[in-house]
Amino acid sequence: MDAKFQRVALNDGHSIPVLGLGTYAPSEVPKSKATEATKIAIDVGFRHIDAAYLYQNEEEVGQAIRSKIADGTVKREDIFYTSKLWCTFLRPELVRPSLEKSLKKLQLDYVDLYIIHFPAALKPGEDLLPRDENGKVIFDTVDICATWEAMEKCKDAGLAKSIGVSNFNSRQLEKILNKPGLKYKPVCNQVECHPYHNQRKLLEFCKSKDIVLVAYAALGSNTNKQWVKKDNPVLLEDPVLNAMAEKYRRTPAQVALRYQLQRGIVVLAKSFNRKRMQENFQVFDFQLTSEDMKTIDDLDRNIQYFGGSTSENSPDLDD
Ligand code: NAP
């Protein structure tokens, strides 16, 4: 089957392409690069584009999508676009206005997927990361179930085809799943996931609830020097992944992506480089053996590239 059409079913009747383009780039990268990269990615075959209000690139990514629709490469319905509700908008009355802001920047009528970026609320306002005079992040107290109800209304209004979450642990997911009067379950949970942190337990939990796990930092990230922990080993230099890449005549990146696909995980890969985008897309024409899958499973060592996530210190969370 054509790689462009490989999708998995979501629990609300929609489906999601199994491989997505990550679009986050640090502030020193000119925003125009996101437009260029998204257009190239669509030409390469990517149909799933992952972005967020936080990345401040939705104007540029939207421009690329619209231009690829205008030139006849794709139709709007071929593209699966994800945006994320940032932590300063978790109060229920701010959810729809936030999505509308994203849609205005994108100049699109709807997003395919809208997800709560982190299970942590920050003080509303213009600052994406509000801090007090001592430099401490200012949290807000919001009932995540009330946020979820506002997400459900966005789906009912047709502004988001599907709704989900990101960076939730199983207990935080349970909070939503057990909410009295729940109308829609989250369709996905987007989390850091790669051979050094393979999320085996969370994956099992999500599968048992018919929630798709979406992997970010699947290549070991290294995108943002500020956020990403420095002393961690570089995933793509791992000797086991490299030996396996040699065995399959592939690259370590292709092995890392293929590993997730074979686990039933939807996987994101960020690249703004045409050659690497093509490489990342060539993961549908080989198969890792079950022994090799097990060998990669054994690389798990609880190494997370993203440290100090906002959720860790939030007073609203008790885990
Ligand atoms: P990633 O996809 O694991 O890695 C991206 C890095 O790998 C970039 O430096 C890229 O450089 C390089 N790269 C890409 N393909 C490669 C290849 N074939 N060989 C060698 N290097 C390669 O990391 P990420 O960007 O942190 O995560 C992916 C996406 O997930 C993000 O862009 C974003 O959309 C999403 N995300 C979500 C959250 C969340 O909280 N929900 C958090 C982080 C990320 P080049 O661009 O130069 O190729």
CSV table of C-alpha atoms and ligand atoms in Angstrom, one decimal:
chain,number,residue,atom,x,y,z
A,1,MET,CA,0.0,0.0,0.0
A,2,ASP,CA,1.1,3.6,-0.7
A,3,ALA,CA,2.9,4.9,2.4
A,4,LYS,CA,0.8,8.1,2.2
A,5,PHE,CA,-2.4,6.1,2.9
A,6,GLN,CA,-1.2,4.1,6.0
A,7,ARG,CA,-3.5,5.2,8.8
A,8,VAL,CA,-4.8,3.8,12.1
A,9,ALA,CA,-8.4,4.1,13.3
A,10,LEU,CA,-9.2,6.5,16.1
A,11,ASN,CA,-11.8,5.7,18.7
A,12,ASP,CA,-14.2,8.4,17.3
A,13,GLY,CA,-14.4,7.0,13.8
A,14,HIS,CA,-11.7,9.2,12.2
A,15,SER,CA,-8.2,7.9,11.4
A,16,ILE,CA,-4.7,9.3,11.6
A,17,PRO,CA,-1.7,8.8,9.3
A,18,VAL,CA,0.8,6.6,11.1
A,19,LEU,CA,3.8,8.8,10.3
A,20,GLY,CA,3.8,12.6,11.0
A,21,LEU,CA,6.1,15.5,10.4
A,22,GLY,CA,7.2,17.3,13.5
A,23,THR,CA,7.4,21.1,13.0
A,24,TYR,CA,8.9,22.4,16.2
A,25,ALA,CA,12.1,24.4,15.6
A,26,PRO,CA,13.8,26.7,18.2
A,27,SER,CA,13.5,30.4,17.9
A,28,GLU,CA,16.8,30.9,16.1
A,29,VAL,CA,15.5,29.0,13.1
A,30,PRO,CA,13.7,31.5,10.8
A,31,LYS,CA,9.9,30.9,10.8
A,32,SER,CA,9.9,30.8,7.0
A,33,LYS,CA,11.8,27.4,7.3
A,34,ALA,CA,8.6,25.9,8.6
A,35,THR,CA,6.7,26.9,5.4
A,36,GLU,CA,9.5,25.5,3.2
A,37,ALA,CA,9.8,22.3,5.2
A,38,THR,CA,6.1,21.6,5.3
A,39,LYS,CA,5.8,22.1,1.6
A,40,ILE,CA,8.7,19.7,1.0
A,41,ALA,CA,7.2,17.2,3.4
A,42,ILE,CA,3.9,17.1,1.6
A,43,ASP,CA,5.8,16.6,-1.7
A,44,VAL,CA,7.8,13.8,-0.1
A,45,GLY,CA,4.5,12.1,1.0
A,46,PHE,CA,3.8,13.2,4.6
A,47,ARG,CA,0.1,13.8,5.2
A,48,HIS,CA,0.2,14.2,9.0
A,49,ILE,CA,1.6,17.5,10.2
A,50,ASP,CA,2.1,18.1,13.9
A,51,ALA,CA,2.3,21.7,15.2
A,52,ALA,CA,1.1,23.7,18.2
A,53,TYR,CA,0.2,27.2,19.3
A,54,LEU,CA,3.4,27.1,21.4
A,55,TYR,CA,5.6,26.6,18.4
A,56,GLN,CA,4.5,30.0,17.0
A,57,ASN,CA,4.6,28.6,13.5
A,58,GLU,CA,1.0,28.1,12.7
A,59,GLU,CA,0.8,30.9,10.2
A,60,GLU,CA,3.8,29.5,8.3
A,61,VAL,CA,2.6,25.9,8.4
A,62,GLY,CA,-0.9,26.9,7.4
A,63,GLN,CA,0.5,28.9,4.5
A,64,ALA,CA,2.4,25.8,3.3
A,65,ILE,CA,-0.7,23.5,3.6
A,66,ARG,CA,-2.9,26.0,1.7
A,67,SER,CA,-0.3,26.4,-1.0
A,68,LYS,CA,-0.1,22.7,-1.5
A,69,ILE,CA,-3.9,22.6,-1.7
A,70,ALA,CA,-3.9,25.5,-4.2
A,71,ASP,CA,-1.3,23.8,-6.5
A,72,GLY,CA,-3.4,20.6,-6.5
A,73,THR,CA,-0.9,18.4,-4.7
A,74,VAL,CA,-3.4,17.6,-2.0
A,75,LYS,CA,-7.0,18.3,-0.9
A,76,ARG,CA,-7.7,19.6,2.6
A,77,GLU,CA,-9.1,16.2,3.5
A,78,ASP,CA,-5.8,14.5,2.6
A,79,ILE,CA,-4.0,16.4,5.3
A,80,PHE,CA,-4.2,15.5,9.0
A,81,TYR,CA,-3.2,18.6,11.0
A,82,THR,CA,-2.7,18.6,14.7
A,83,SER,CA,-2.7,21.7,16.9
A,84,LYS,CA,-2.3,21.9,20.7
A,85,LEU,CA,-4.0,23.8,23.4
A,86,TRP,CA,-1.3,25.6,25.4
A,87,CYS,CA,-1.2,25.6,29.2
A,88,THR,CA,-2.2,29.3,29.5
A,89,PHE,CA,-5.6,28.5,27.9
A,90,LEU,CA,-6.7,25.6,30.1
A,91,ARG,CA,-9.6,27.5,31.7
A,92,PRO,CA,-12.7,26.2,29.9
A,93,GLU,CA,-13.8,29.7,28.7
A,94,LEU,CA,-10.4,30.1,26.9
A,95,VAL,CA,-10.3,26.7,25.1
A,96,ARG,CA,-12.5,27.6,22.0
A,97,PRO,CA,-11.0,31.1,21.7
A,98,SER,CA,-7.5,29.5,21.7
A,99,LEU,CA,-8.5,27.1,19.0
A,100,GLU,CA,-10.0,29.9,17.0
A,101,LYS,CA,-6.7,31.9,17.3
A,102,SER,CA,-4.9,28.9,15.8
A,103,LEU,CA,-7.4,28.5,13.0
A,104,LYS,CA,-7.1,32.2,12.2
A,105,LYS,CA,-3.4,31.9,11.9
A,106,LEU,CA,-3.7,28.8,9.9
A,107,GLN,CA,-6.5,30.2,7.8
A,108,LEU,CA,-8.2,26.8,7.9
A,109,ASP,CA,-11.7,26.0,8.9
A,110,TYR,CA,-10.9,23.1,11.2
A,111,VAL,CA,-8.0,21.1,12.7
A,112,ASP,CA,-8.0,17.3,12.4
A,113,LEU,CA,-6.8,16.9,16.0
A,114,TYR,CA,-6.7,19.3,18.9
A,115,ILE,CA,-4.8,18.1,22.0
A,116,ILE,CA,-4.2,19.4,25.5
A,117,HIS,CA,-0.5,20.1,25.3
A,118,PHE,CA,0.3,19.4,29.0
A,119,PRO,CA,-1.8,18.4,32.0
A,120,ALA,CA,-0.8,21.6,33.7
A,121,ALA,CA,-2.4,25.0,33.7
A,122,LEU,CA,-0.4,28.3,33.7
A,123,LYS,CA,-1.6,31.8,34.5
A,124,PRO,CA,-3.6,33.1,31.5
A,125,GLY,CA,-2.2,36.0,29.6
A,126,GLU,CA,0.1,36.9,26.7
A,127,ASP,CA,3.2,35.2,28.3
A,128,LEU,CA,3.6,31.6,27.2
A,129,LEU,CA,5.6,30.9,30.3
A,130,PRO,CA,4.4,33.4,33.0
A,131,ARG,CA,6.9,33.9,35.8
A,132,ASP,CA,6.8,35.8,39.1
A,133,GLU,CA,9.4,38.3,40.2
A,134,ASN,CA,11.6,35.5,41.4
A,135,GLY,CA,11.5,33.7,38.1
A,136,LYS,CA,9.2,31.0,39.3
A,137,VAL,CA,6.6,29.8,36.8
A,138,ILE,CA,3.1,30.9,37.8
A,139,PHE,CA,0.6,28.0,37.7
A,140,ASP,CA,-3.2,28.3,37.5
A,141,THR,CA,-5.7,26.0,39.2
A,142,VAL,CA,-8.0,24.4,36.6
A,143,ASP,CA,-10.1,21.3,36.7
A,144,ILE,CA,-8.8,19.3,33.7
A,145,CYS,CA,-12.3,17.7,33.4
A,146,ALA,CA,-13.8,21.2,32.8
A,147,THR,CA,-11.1,21.8,30.2
A,148,TRP,CA,-12.0,18.5,28.6
A,149,GLU,CA,-15.7,19.5,28.4
A,150,ALA,CA,-14.7,22.6,26.5
A,151,MET,CA,-12.6,20.5,24.2
A,152,GLU,CA,-15.7,18.3,23.5
A,153,LYS,CA,-17.6,21.5,22.6
A,154,CYS,CA,-14.9,22.3,20.0
A,155,LYS,CA,-15.4,18.9,18.4
A,156,ASP,CA,-19.2,19.4,18.5
A,157,ALA,CA,-18.8,22.8,16.8
A,158,GLY,CA,-16.7,21.1,14.0
A,159,LEU,CA,-13.6,23.2,14.8
A,160,ALA,CA,-11.7,20.0,15.6
A,161,LYS,CA,-12.5,16.6,14.1
A,162,SER,CA,-10.9,14.8,16.9
A,163,ILE,CA,-9.6,15.7,20.4
A,164,GLY,CA,-6.9,14.2,22.5
A,165,VAL,CA,-4.2,14.9,25.1
A,166,SER,CA,-0.4,15.0,25.3
A,167,ASN,CA,2.1,14.3,28.1
A,168,PHE,CA,-0.6,12.6,30.3
A,169,ASN,CA,0.2,9.7,32.5
A,170,SER,CA,-2.3,6.9,33.0
A,171,ARG,CA,-3.8,8.4,36.1
A,172,GLN,CA,-4.3,11.8,34.4
A,173,LEU,CA,-6.0,9.9,31.5
A,174,GLU,CA,-8.2,8.0,34.0
A,175,LYS,CA,-9.4,11.3,35.4
A,176,ILE,CA,-10.9,12.2,32.0
A,177,LEU,CA,-12.0,8.6,31.2
A,178,ASN,CA,-13.9,8.4,34.6
A,179,LYS,CA,-15.4,11.9,34.2
A,180,PRO,CA,-19.2,11.6,34.8
A,181,GLY,CA,-21.0,12.4,31.5
A,182,LEU,CA,-17.9,11.9,29.4
A,183,LYS,CA,-19.0,12.5,25.8
A,184,TYR,CA,-15.8,11.8,23.9
A,185,LYS,CA,-12.7,9.8,25.0
A,186,PRO,CA,-9.3,11.3,24.1
A,187,VAL,CA,-8.4,9.7,20.8
A,188,CYS,CA,-4.6,9.9,21.5
A,189,ASN,CA,-1.9,10.6,24.0
A,190,GLN,CA,1.2,12.2,22.5
A,191,VAL,CA,4.2,11.5,24.6
A,192,GLU,CA,8.0,11.3,24.5
A,193,CYS,CA,8.7,7.8,23.2
A,194,HIS,CA,11.8,6.2,21.8
A,195,PRO,CA,14.0,3.1,22.4
A,196,TYR,CA,15.6,4.7,25.5
A,197,HIS,CA,12.1,5.5,27.0
A,198,ASN,CA,9.7,3.1,25.3
A,199,GLN,CA,6.6,3.8,27.4
A,200,ARG,CA,5.8,0.1,27.5
A,201,LYS,CA,3.3,0.4,30.4
A,202,LEU,CA,1.6,3.6,29.2
A,203,LEU,CA,1.3,2.0,25.7
A,204,GLU,CA,-0.4,-1.1,27.3
A,205,PHE,CA,-2.7,1.2,29.2
A,206,CYS,CA,-3.6,3.3,26.1
A,207,LYS,CA,-4.2,0.2,24.0
A,208,SER,CA,-6.5,-1.2,26.7
A,209,LYS,CA,-8.6,2.1,26.4
A,210,ASP,CA,-8.5,2.3,22.6
A,211,ILE,CA,-6.3,5.4,22.8
A,212,VAL,CA,-3.6,5.8,20.2
A,213,LEU,CA,-0.1,6.6,21.5
A,214,VAL,CA,1.7,9.2,19.4
A,215,ALA,CA,5.5,9.3,19.9
A,216,TYR,CA,7.5,12.5,19.9
A,217,ALA,CA,11.3,12.7,20.2
A,218,ALA,CA,11.2,9.3,18.4
A,219,LEU,CA,14.7,10.1,17.0
A,220,GLY,CA,16.0,11.2,20.3
A,221,SER,CA,15.2,14.9,19.6
A,222,ASN,CA,18.1,17.4,20.2
A,223,THR,CA,16.0,20.1,18.7
A,224,ASN,CA,16.0,22.6,21.5
A,225,LYS,CA,19.2,22.8,23.5
A,226,GLN,CA,17.3,24.7,26.3
A,227,TRP,CA,14.7,22.0,26.9
A,228,VAL,CA,16.5,18.9,26.0
A,229,LYS,CA,18.8,17.4,28.6
A,230,LYS,CA,22.5,17.7,27.6
A,231,ASP,CA,24.2,14.8,29.2
A,232,ASN,CA,22.0,12.0,27.7
A,233,PRO,CA,23.6,9.6,25.2
A,234,VAL,CA,22.6,10.4,21.6
A,235,LEU,CA,20.0,7.9,20.5
A,236,LEU,CA,21.0,7.7,16.9
A,237,GLU,CA,24.5,6.9,17.9
A,238,ASP,CA,23.4,3.8,19.9
A,239,PRO,CA,25.6,0.8,18.8
A,240,VAL,CA,22.6,-1.6,18.8
A,241,LEU,CA,20.5,0.6,16.6
A,242,ASN,CA,23.5,1.2,14.3
A,243,ALA,CA,24.3,-2.5,14.0
A,244,MET,CA,20.6,-3.2,13.2
A,245,ALA,CA,20.6,-0.4,10.6
A,246,GLU,CA,23.6,-2.1,9.0
A,247,LYS,CA,21.9,-5.4,9.0
A,248,TYR,CA,18.7,-4.1,7.3
A,249,ARG,CA,20.7,-1.6,5.1
A,250,ARG,CA,18.8,1.2,6.6
A,251,THR,CA,19.8,4.1,8.9
A,252,PRO,CA,19.4,4.2,12.7
A,253,ALA,CA,16.6,6.8,12.3
A,254,GLN,CA,14.7,4.4,10.0
A,255,VAL,CA,15.1,1.6,12.5
A,256,ALA,CA,13.9,3.9,15.4
A,257,LEU,CA,10.8,4.9,13.4
A,258,ARG,CA,10.0,1.4,12.2
A,259,TYR,CA,10.2,0.1,15.7
A,260,GLN,CA,7.4,2.4,16.8
A,261,LEU,CA,5.2,1.6,13.7
A,262,GLN,CA,5.5,-2.1,14.5
A,263,ARG,CA,4.3,-1.5,18.1
A,264,GLY,CA,1.1,0.2,16.8
A,265,ILE,CA,2.4,3.6,17.7
A,266,VAL,CA,1.9,6.7,15.5
A,267,VAL,CA,5.2,8.3,15.2
A,268,LEU,CA,6.4,11.9,14.6
A,269,ALA,CA,9.8,12.8,13.0
A,270,LYS,CA,10.9,16.4,12.8
A,271,SER,CA,13.2,17.3,9.9
A,272,PHE,CA,13.5,20.5,7.9
A,273,ASN,CA,15.9,18.8,5.5
A,274,ARG,CA,14.6,17.2,2.3
A,275,LYS,CA,17.1,14.3,2.3
A,276,ARG,CA,16.3,13.3,5.9
A,277,MET,CA,12.6,13.8,5.3
A,278,GLN,CA,12.8,11.3,2.4
A,279,GLU,CA,14.8,9.0,4.6
A,280,ASN,CA,12.3,9.2,7.4
A,281,PHE,CA,9.5,8.4,5.0
A,282,GLN,CA,11.2,5.2,3.7
A,283,VAL,CA,10.0,3.1,6.6
A,284,PHE,CA,7.1,1.2,5.0
A,285,ASP,CA,9.1,-1.3,2.9
A,286,PHE,CA,11.0,-3.3,5.5
A,287,GLN,CA,10.1,-5.3,8.6
A,288,LEU,CA,12.1,-5.8,11.9
A,289,THR,CA,12.0,-9.4,13.1
A,290,SER,CA,10.3,-10.0,16.5
A,291,GLU,CA,13.8,-10.8,17.9
A,292,ASP,CA,15.1,-7.5,16.8
A,293,MET,CA,12.0,-5.8,18.2
A,294,LYS,CA,12.8,-7.4,21.5
A,295,THR,CA,16.4,-6.3,21.3
A,296,ILE,CA,15.3,-2.7,20.8
A,297,ASP,CA,12.8,-3.1,23.7
A,298,ASP,CA,15.7,-4.0,25.9
A,299,LEU,CA,17.4,-0.7,25.2
A,300,ASP,CA,14.9,1.0,27.4
A,301,ARG,CA,16.7,2.8,30.2
A,302,ASN,CA,14.3,5.5,31.3
A,303,ILE,CA,16.2,8.3,29.6
A,304,GLN,CA,14.0,11.3,28.8
A,305,TYR,CA,15.3,14.0,26.5
A,306,PHE,CA,12.7,16.4,27.7
A,307,GLY,CA,13.3,17.3,31.3
A,308,GLY,CA,11.6,19.8,33.6
A,309,SER,CA,8.2,19.5,31.9
A,310,THR,CA,5.7,22.0,33.2
A,311,SER,CA,3.6,19.2,34.7
A,312,GLU,CA,6.2,18.2,37.2
A,313,ASN,CA,5.7,21.1,39.6
A,314,SER,CA,2.1,21.9,39.0
A,315,PRO,CA,0.1,22.3,42.2
A,316,ASP,CA,-2.9,20.9,40.3
A,317,LEU,CA,-1.3,17.5,39.9
A,318,ASP,CA,-0.8,15.0,42.6
A,319,ASP,CA,1.5,12.5,41.0
B,1,NAP,P1,12.9,14.2,16.8
B,1,NAP,O1,11.9,14.1,15.7
B,1,NAP,O2,13.2,13.1,17.7
B,1,NAP,O3,14.3,14.7,16.3
B,1,NAP,C1,14.5,15.8,15.5
B,1,NAP,C2,16.0,16.0,15.3
B,1,NAP,O4,16.5,14.9,14.5
B,1,NAP,C3,16.2,17.3,14.5
B,1,NAP,O5,17.4,17.9,15.0
B,1,NAP,C4,16.5,16.7,13.0
B,1,NAP,O6,17.4,17.6,12.3
B,1,NAP,C5,17.1,15.4,13.3
B,1,NAP,N1,16.8,14.4,12.3
B,1,NAP,C6,15.6,14.2,11.7
B,1,NAP,N2,15.7,13.1,10.8
B,1,NAP,C7,16.9,12.6,11.0
B,1,NAP,C8,17.6,11.5,10.4
B,1,NAP,N3,17.0,10.8,9.5
B,1,NAP,N4,18.9,11.3,10.7
B,1,NAP,C9,19.5,12.1,11.6
B,1,NAP,N5,18.9,13.1,12.2
B,1,NAP,C10,17.6,13.4,11.9
B,1,NAP,O7,12.5,15.4,17.9
B,1,NAP,P2,11.5,16.5,18.1
B,1,NAP,O8,11.5,17.6,17.1
B,1,NAP,O9,11.8,17.0,19.5
B,1,NAP,O10,10.1,15.8,18.1
B,1,NAP,C11,9.3,15.6,17.0
B,1,NAP,C12,8.1,16.5,17.0
B,1,NAP,O11,7.2,16.1,18.0
B,1,NAP,C13,8.3,18.0,17.2
B,1,NAP,O12,8.8,18.6,16.1
B,1,NAP,C14,6.9,18.4,17.6
B,1,NAP,O13,6.1,18.5,16.5
B,1,NAP,C15,6.5,17.2,18.5
B,1,NAP,N6,6.8,17.4,19.9
B,1,NAP,C16,5.7,17.4,20.8
B,1,NAP,C17,5.9,17.6,22.2
B,1,NAP,C18,4.8,17.6,23.1
B,1,NAP,O14,4.9,18.0,24.3
B,1,NAP,N7,3.6,17.2,22.7
B,1,NAP,C19,7.2,17.7,22.6
B,1,NAP,C20,8.3,17.7,21.7
B,1,NAP,C21,8.1,17.5,20.4
B,1,NAP,P3,17.0,18.2,10.9
B,1,NAP,O15,15.8,19.0,11.0
B,1,NAP,O16,18.2,19.0,10.6
B,1,NAP,O17,16.9,17.0,9.9
